[in-house]
Amino acid sequence: MVIILSAEKGMLNGSAVIFGLLLLFSIVGSRLFCGWLCPGGAVQDYVSSANNRSWNSKGKNLSKYIIWAVWFSFIVFLWVHNGPLKGDFLYLVNIDMQYIIIYAIVMTVIYLFTLLTGKRGMCHSLCWMAPFMVIGEKLADLLHIPRFRLKAKPDDCVSCGKCSGNCPMGLSISDMVKSGNMDSVECINCLECVDGCPKKAIGFGICRKRQ
Ligand code: SF4
Ligand code: SF4
């Protein structure tokens, strides 16, 4: 909302810069932000103690891209319409009751949506930031840039299923390990599967996409 209010005034504000930096970071760091820093992610991981159901399918994951496309197209339209843009990183940054209320409403929506859907339901279906990082990952793969990835050792896996049970995104990791392909745009690089594997069959590192 702040990025839209800024764009209406022809301003390139701090959140626009941060979204751009997240995209750039994901070219090498994949979705480490989602797994380790996102406050919305922390709220969802807390909620998973009340609803631990998996919420992951192509259909459920698609809606965030539609939300992102509508939202970002509108912002680009405002930038073009109100340009040339002036940069002000701290534009609209102040402790104002209306922003505190909006922040509380957003956090409540994340809490309730995840409670009703399941594990990281908001990341799968609503998050308007995730597509920036998915674009970064795809860009890295297209340009053969090494980025943060999980690595599997299929021969060490005993199919206990602990990794799939631990995954906050509800991914079928044991199947991914068996196939030897750990690439998934829904993976948030939290490394729960790495920590929980009794056979150390999952590792991680920075490398190029498998050919
Ligand atoms: S936790 Fe490890 S051993 Fe168990 S299924 Fe997953 S990768 Fe295989
Ligand atoms: S696959 Fe592993 S690193 Fe990726 S989200 Fe699931 S538990 Fe986290």
Short mmCIF file of C-alpha atoms and ligand atoms in Angstrom, two decimals:
data_model
loop_
_atom_site.label_atom_id
_atom_site.label_comp_id
_atom_site.label_asym_id
_atom_site.label_seq_id
_atom_site.Cartn_x
_atom_site.Cartn_y
_atom_site.Cartn_z
CA MET A 1 0.00 0.00 0.00
CA VAL A 2 2.85 2.43 0.84
CA ILE A 3 4.48 1.70 -2.52
CA ILE A 4 1.16 2.54 -4.27
CA LEU A 5 0.67 5.78 -2.28
CA SER A 6 4.25 6.77 -3.16
CA ALA A 7 3.82 5.89 -6.85
CA GLU A 8 0.67 8.07 -6.96
CA LYS A 9 2.88 11.03 -5.99
CA GLY A 10 5.62 10.09 -8.49
CA MET A 11 7.94 8.85 -5.74
CA LEU A 12 10.20 5.79 -5.74
CA ASN A 13 10.12 4.90 -2.04
CA GLY A 14 11.97 2.52 0.27
CA SER A 15 9.70 -0.48 -0.23
CA ALA A 16 10.20 -0.30 -4.02
CA VAL A 17 13.97 -0.34 -3.44
CA ILE A 18 13.67 -3.26 -0.97
CA PHE A 19 11.57 -5.33 -3.40
CA GLY A 20 14.22 -4.70 -6.07
CA LEU A 21 17.00 -5.72 -3.66
CA LEU A 22 15.10 -8.91 -2.73
CA LEU A 23 14.92 -9.83 -6.42
CA LEU A 24 18.65 -9.19 -6.83
CA PHE A 25 19.50 -11.12 -3.64
CA SER A 26 17.43 -14.14 -4.76
CA ILE A 27 19.62 -14.51 -7.89
CA VAL A 28 22.26 -15.96 -5.56
CA GLY A 29 20.37 -16.41 -2.26
CA SER A 30 17.20 -18.05 -3.69
CA ARG A 31 14.42 -17.79 -1.05
CA LEU A 32 16.59 -17.53 2.08
CA PHE A 33 14.70 -14.32 2.96
CA CYS A 34 11.41 -16.27 3.14
CA GLY A 35 12.85 -18.99 5.34
CA TRP A 36 14.92 -16.88 7.72
CA LEU A 37 13.85 -13.22 7.81
CA CYS A 38 10.23 -12.71 6.74
CA PRO A 39 8.02 -11.59 9.68
CA GLY A 40 4.93 -13.00 7.92
CA GLY A 41 6.73 -16.35 7.70
CA ALA A 42 7.41 -16.28 11.45
CA VAL A 43 3.70 -15.72 12.16
CA GLN A 44 2.81 -18.65 9.90
CA ASP A 45 5.32 -21.02 11.51
CA TYR A 46 3.78 -20.13 14.88
CA VAL A 47 0.27 -20.86 13.54
CA SER A 48 1.36 -24.29 12.22
CA SER A 49 1.20 -25.63 15.78
CA ALA A 50 -2.59 -25.18 15.49
CA ASN A 51 -2.99 -26.31 11.85
CA ASN A 52 -0.23 -28.54 10.47
CA ARG A 53 -2.08 -29.56 7.29
CA SER A 54 -0.18 -29.32 4.01
CA TRP A 55 -1.40 -26.53 1.70
CA ASN A 56 0.57 -27.11 -1.44
CA SER A 57 -0.70 -27.75 -4.96
CA LYS A 58 -0.36 -26.13 -8.37
CA GLY A 59 -3.81 -24.55 -8.10
CA LYS A 60 -3.25 -23.22 -4.57
CA ASN A 61 0.17 -21.83 -5.52
CA LEU A 62 -1.10 -20.06 -8.65
CA SER A 63 -3.18 -17.35 -6.95
CA LYS A 64 -0.15 -15.48 -5.56
CA TYR A 65 1.13 -14.89 -9.10
CA ILE A 66 -2.26 -13.46 -10.14
CA ILE A 67 -2.29 -11.15 -7.06
CA TRP A 68 1.31 -10.10 -7.77
CA ALA A 69 0.64 -9.44 -11.48
CA VAL A 70 -2.40 -7.20 -10.76
CA TRP A 71 -0.67 -5.35 -7.90
CA PHE A 72 2.67 -4.83 -9.66
CA SER A 73 1.09 -3.88 -13.02
CA PHE A 74 -0.87 -1.16 -11.21
CA ILE A 75 2.34 0.15 -9.57
CA VAL A 76 4.21 0.18 -12.90
CA PHE A 77 1.26 2.02 -14.47
CA LEU A 78 1.45 4.67 -11.70
CA TRP A 79 5.24 4.97 -12.09
CA VAL A 80 4.91 5.54 -15.84
CA HIS A 81 1.89 7.83 -15.50
CA ASN A 82 3.43 9.99 -12.73
CA GLY A 83 7.03 9.94 -13.91
CA PRO A 84 9.74 11.05 -14.02
CA LEU A 85 10.10 9.54 -10.55
CA LYS A 86 11.82 11.19 -7.62
CA GLY A 87 13.65 8.90 -5.19
CA ASP A 88 13.06 9.16 -1.42
CA PHE A 89 13.90 6.05 0.59
CA LEU A 90 12.07 7.29 3.70
CA TYR A 91 8.96 8.63 1.94
CA LEU A 92 5.84 7.93 4.09
CA VAL A 93 7.98 6.40 6.85
CA ASN A 94 6.57 7.67 10.11
CA ILE A 95 4.94 6.26 13.23
CA ASP A 96 1.38 7.07 12.33
CA MET A 97 -1.66 5.35 13.83
CA GLN A 98 -3.17 4.57 10.40
CA TYR A 99 -0.03 2.62 9.35
CA ILE A 100 0.10 0.76 12.66
CA ILE A 101 -3.55 -0.26 12.16
CA ILE A 102 -2.88 -1.35 8.55
CA TYR A 103 0.15 -3.39 9.69
CA ALA A 104 -1.95 -5.05 12.42
CA ILE A 105 -4.69 -5.85 9.87
CA VAL A 106 -2.15 -7.42 7.44
CA MET A 107 -0.64 -9.56 10.22
CA THR A 108 -4.14 -10.63 11.36
CA VAL A 109 -5.08 -11.62 7.79
CA ILE A 110 -1.85 -13.68 7.53
CA TYR A 111 -2.61 -15.34 10.90
CA LEU A 112 -6.24 -16.19 10.11
CA PHE A 113 -5.61 -17.26 6.50
CA THR A 114 -2.87 -19.69 7.59
CA LEU A 115 -5.02 -20.96 10.46
CA LEU A 116 -7.80 -21.79 7.96
CA THR A 117 -5.59 -23.19 5.17
CA GLY A 118 -2.48 -24.88 6.60
CA LYS A 119 1.32 -24.83 6.58
CA ARG A 120 2.55 -21.49 5.18
CA GLY A 121 -0.80 -21.05 3.40
CA MET A 122 -0.11 -17.36 2.91
CA CYS A 123 3.30 -18.07 1.28
CA HIS A 124 1.65 -20.54 -1.11
CA SER A 125 -1.46 -18.58 -2.07
CA LEU A 126 -1.26 -14.88 -1.15
CA CYS A 127 2.29 -13.61 -0.86
CA TRP A 128 2.91 -10.70 -3.24
CA MET A 129 6.67 -10.74 -2.46
CA ALA A 130 7.41 -14.40 -3.29
CA PRO A 131 7.10 -13.91 -7.09
CA PHE A 132 10.00 -11.40 -6.98
CA MET A 133 12.20 -14.14 -5.55
CA VAL A 134 10.89 -16.82 -7.91
CA ILE A 135 11.78 -14.48 -10.81
CA GLY A 136 15.29 -14.08 -9.31
CA GLU A 137 15.71 -17.86 -9.10
CA LYS A 138 14.51 -18.37 -12.69
CA LEU A 139 16.81 -15.59 -13.90
CA ALA A 140 19.80 -17.25 -12.20
CA ASP A 141 18.97 -20.62 -13.79
CA LEU A 142 18.49 -19.00 -17.21
CA LEU A 143 21.85 -17.23 -16.99
CA HIS A 144 23.59 -20.27 -15.41
CA ILE A 145 24.43 -18.27 -12.27
CA PRO A 146 25.21 -20.45 -9.22
CA ARG A 147 22.63 -19.99 -6.45
CA PHE A 148 21.70 -21.47 -3.07
CA ARG A 149 20.26 -24.99 -3.50
CA LEU A 150 19.48 -28.16 -1.63
CA LYS A 151 21.45 -31.25 -2.68
CA ALA A 152 20.28 -34.85 -2.30
CA LYS A 153 22.15 -38.10 -1.71
CA PRO A 154 19.46 -40.59 -2.81
CA ASP A 155 21.57 -43.63 -1.87
CA ASP A 156 21.67 -42.55 1.80
CA CYS A 157 17.89 -42.07 2.10
CA VAL A 158 15.97 -44.75 4.04
CA SER A 159 12.51 -43.31 3.14
CA CYS A 160 11.60 -42.52 6.74
CA GLY A 161 9.58 -39.47 5.60
CA LYS A 162 10.81 -37.18 8.41
CA CYS A 163 11.90 -34.50 5.93
CA SER A 164 8.44 -34.26 4.34
CA GLY A 165 6.82 -34.14 7.80
CA ASN A 166 9.15 -31.34 8.95
CA CYS A 167 8.85 -29.17 5.83
CA PRO A 168 6.96 -25.94 6.69
CA MET A 169 5.95 -25.64 3.02
CA GLY A 170 4.47 -29.14 2.94
CA LEU A 171 6.70 -30.35 0.10
CA SER A 172 7.10 -34.08 -0.65
CA ILE A 173 10.83 -33.96 -0.01
CA SER A 174 11.39 -37.70 0.29
CA ASP A 175 10.18 -38.04 -3.33
CA MET A 176 12.46 -35.17 -4.36
CA VAL A 177 15.43 -36.85 -2.64
CA LYS A 178 14.73 -40.14 -4.42
CA SER A 179 14.56 -38.37 -7.80
CA GLY A 180 17.79 -36.50 -7.01
CA ASN A 181 16.15 -33.22 -8.01
CA MET A 182 15.65 -30.82 -5.08
CA ASP A 183 14.60 -27.80 -7.15
CA SER A 184 11.22 -26.34 -6.18
CA VAL A 185 10.14 -22.71 -6.42
CA GLU A 186 8.05 -23.34 -3.29
CA CYS A 187 11.14 -24.23 -1.21
CA ILE A 188 12.00 -21.39 1.18
CA ASN A 189 15.48 -22.71 2.03
CA CYS A 190 14.71 -22.96 5.74
CA LEU A 191 16.86 -26.14 6.03
CA GLU A 192 14.43 -27.93 8.39
CA CYS A 193 14.74 -30.99 6.14
CA VAL A 194 18.54 -30.85 6.33
CA ASP A 195 18.54 -30.61 10.13
CA GLY A 196 15.94 -33.35 10.61
CA CYS A 197 17.32 -36.05 8.31
CA PRO A 198 18.78 -38.88 10.45
CA LYS A 199 20.91 -40.11 7.53
CA LYS A 200 22.26 -36.73 6.43
CA ALA A 201 20.87 -37.43 2.97
CA ILE A 202 20.15 -33.75 2.28
CA GLY A 203 22.82 -31.08 2.04
CA PHE A 204 23.01 -27.57 0.62
CA GLY A 205 25.38 -25.27 -1.17
CA ILE A 206 25.73 -22.70 -3.93
CA CYS A 207 25.76 -24.29 -7.36
CA ARG A 208 24.33 -24.10 -10.88
CA LYS A 209 21.14 -25.82 -12.05
CA ARG A 210 21.62 -29.50 -12.96
CA GLN A 211 21.72 -29.92 -16.76
S1 SF4 B 1 14.55 -37.64 6.41
FE1 SF4 B 1 16.38 -38.27 5.24
S2 SF4 B 1 16.33 -40.52 5.27
FE2 SF4 B 1 14.26 -39.80 5.85
S3 SF4 B 1 13.11 -39.73 3.88
FE3 SF4 B 1 13.98 -37.69 4.22
S4 SF4 B 1 15.95 -37.74 3.12
FE4 SF4 B 1 15.30 -39.86 3.37
S1 SF4 B 2 12.35 -28.46 1.21
FE1 SF4 B 2 13.61 -28.25 3.10
S2 SF4 B 2 14.54 -26.21 2.91
FE2 SF4 B 2 12.83 -26.28 1.45
S3 SF4 B 2 11.07 -25.44 2.56
FE3 SF4 B 2 11.00 -27.68 2.85
S4 SF4 B 2 12.14 -28.07 4.78
FE4 SF4 B 2 12.63 -25.96 4.10
#
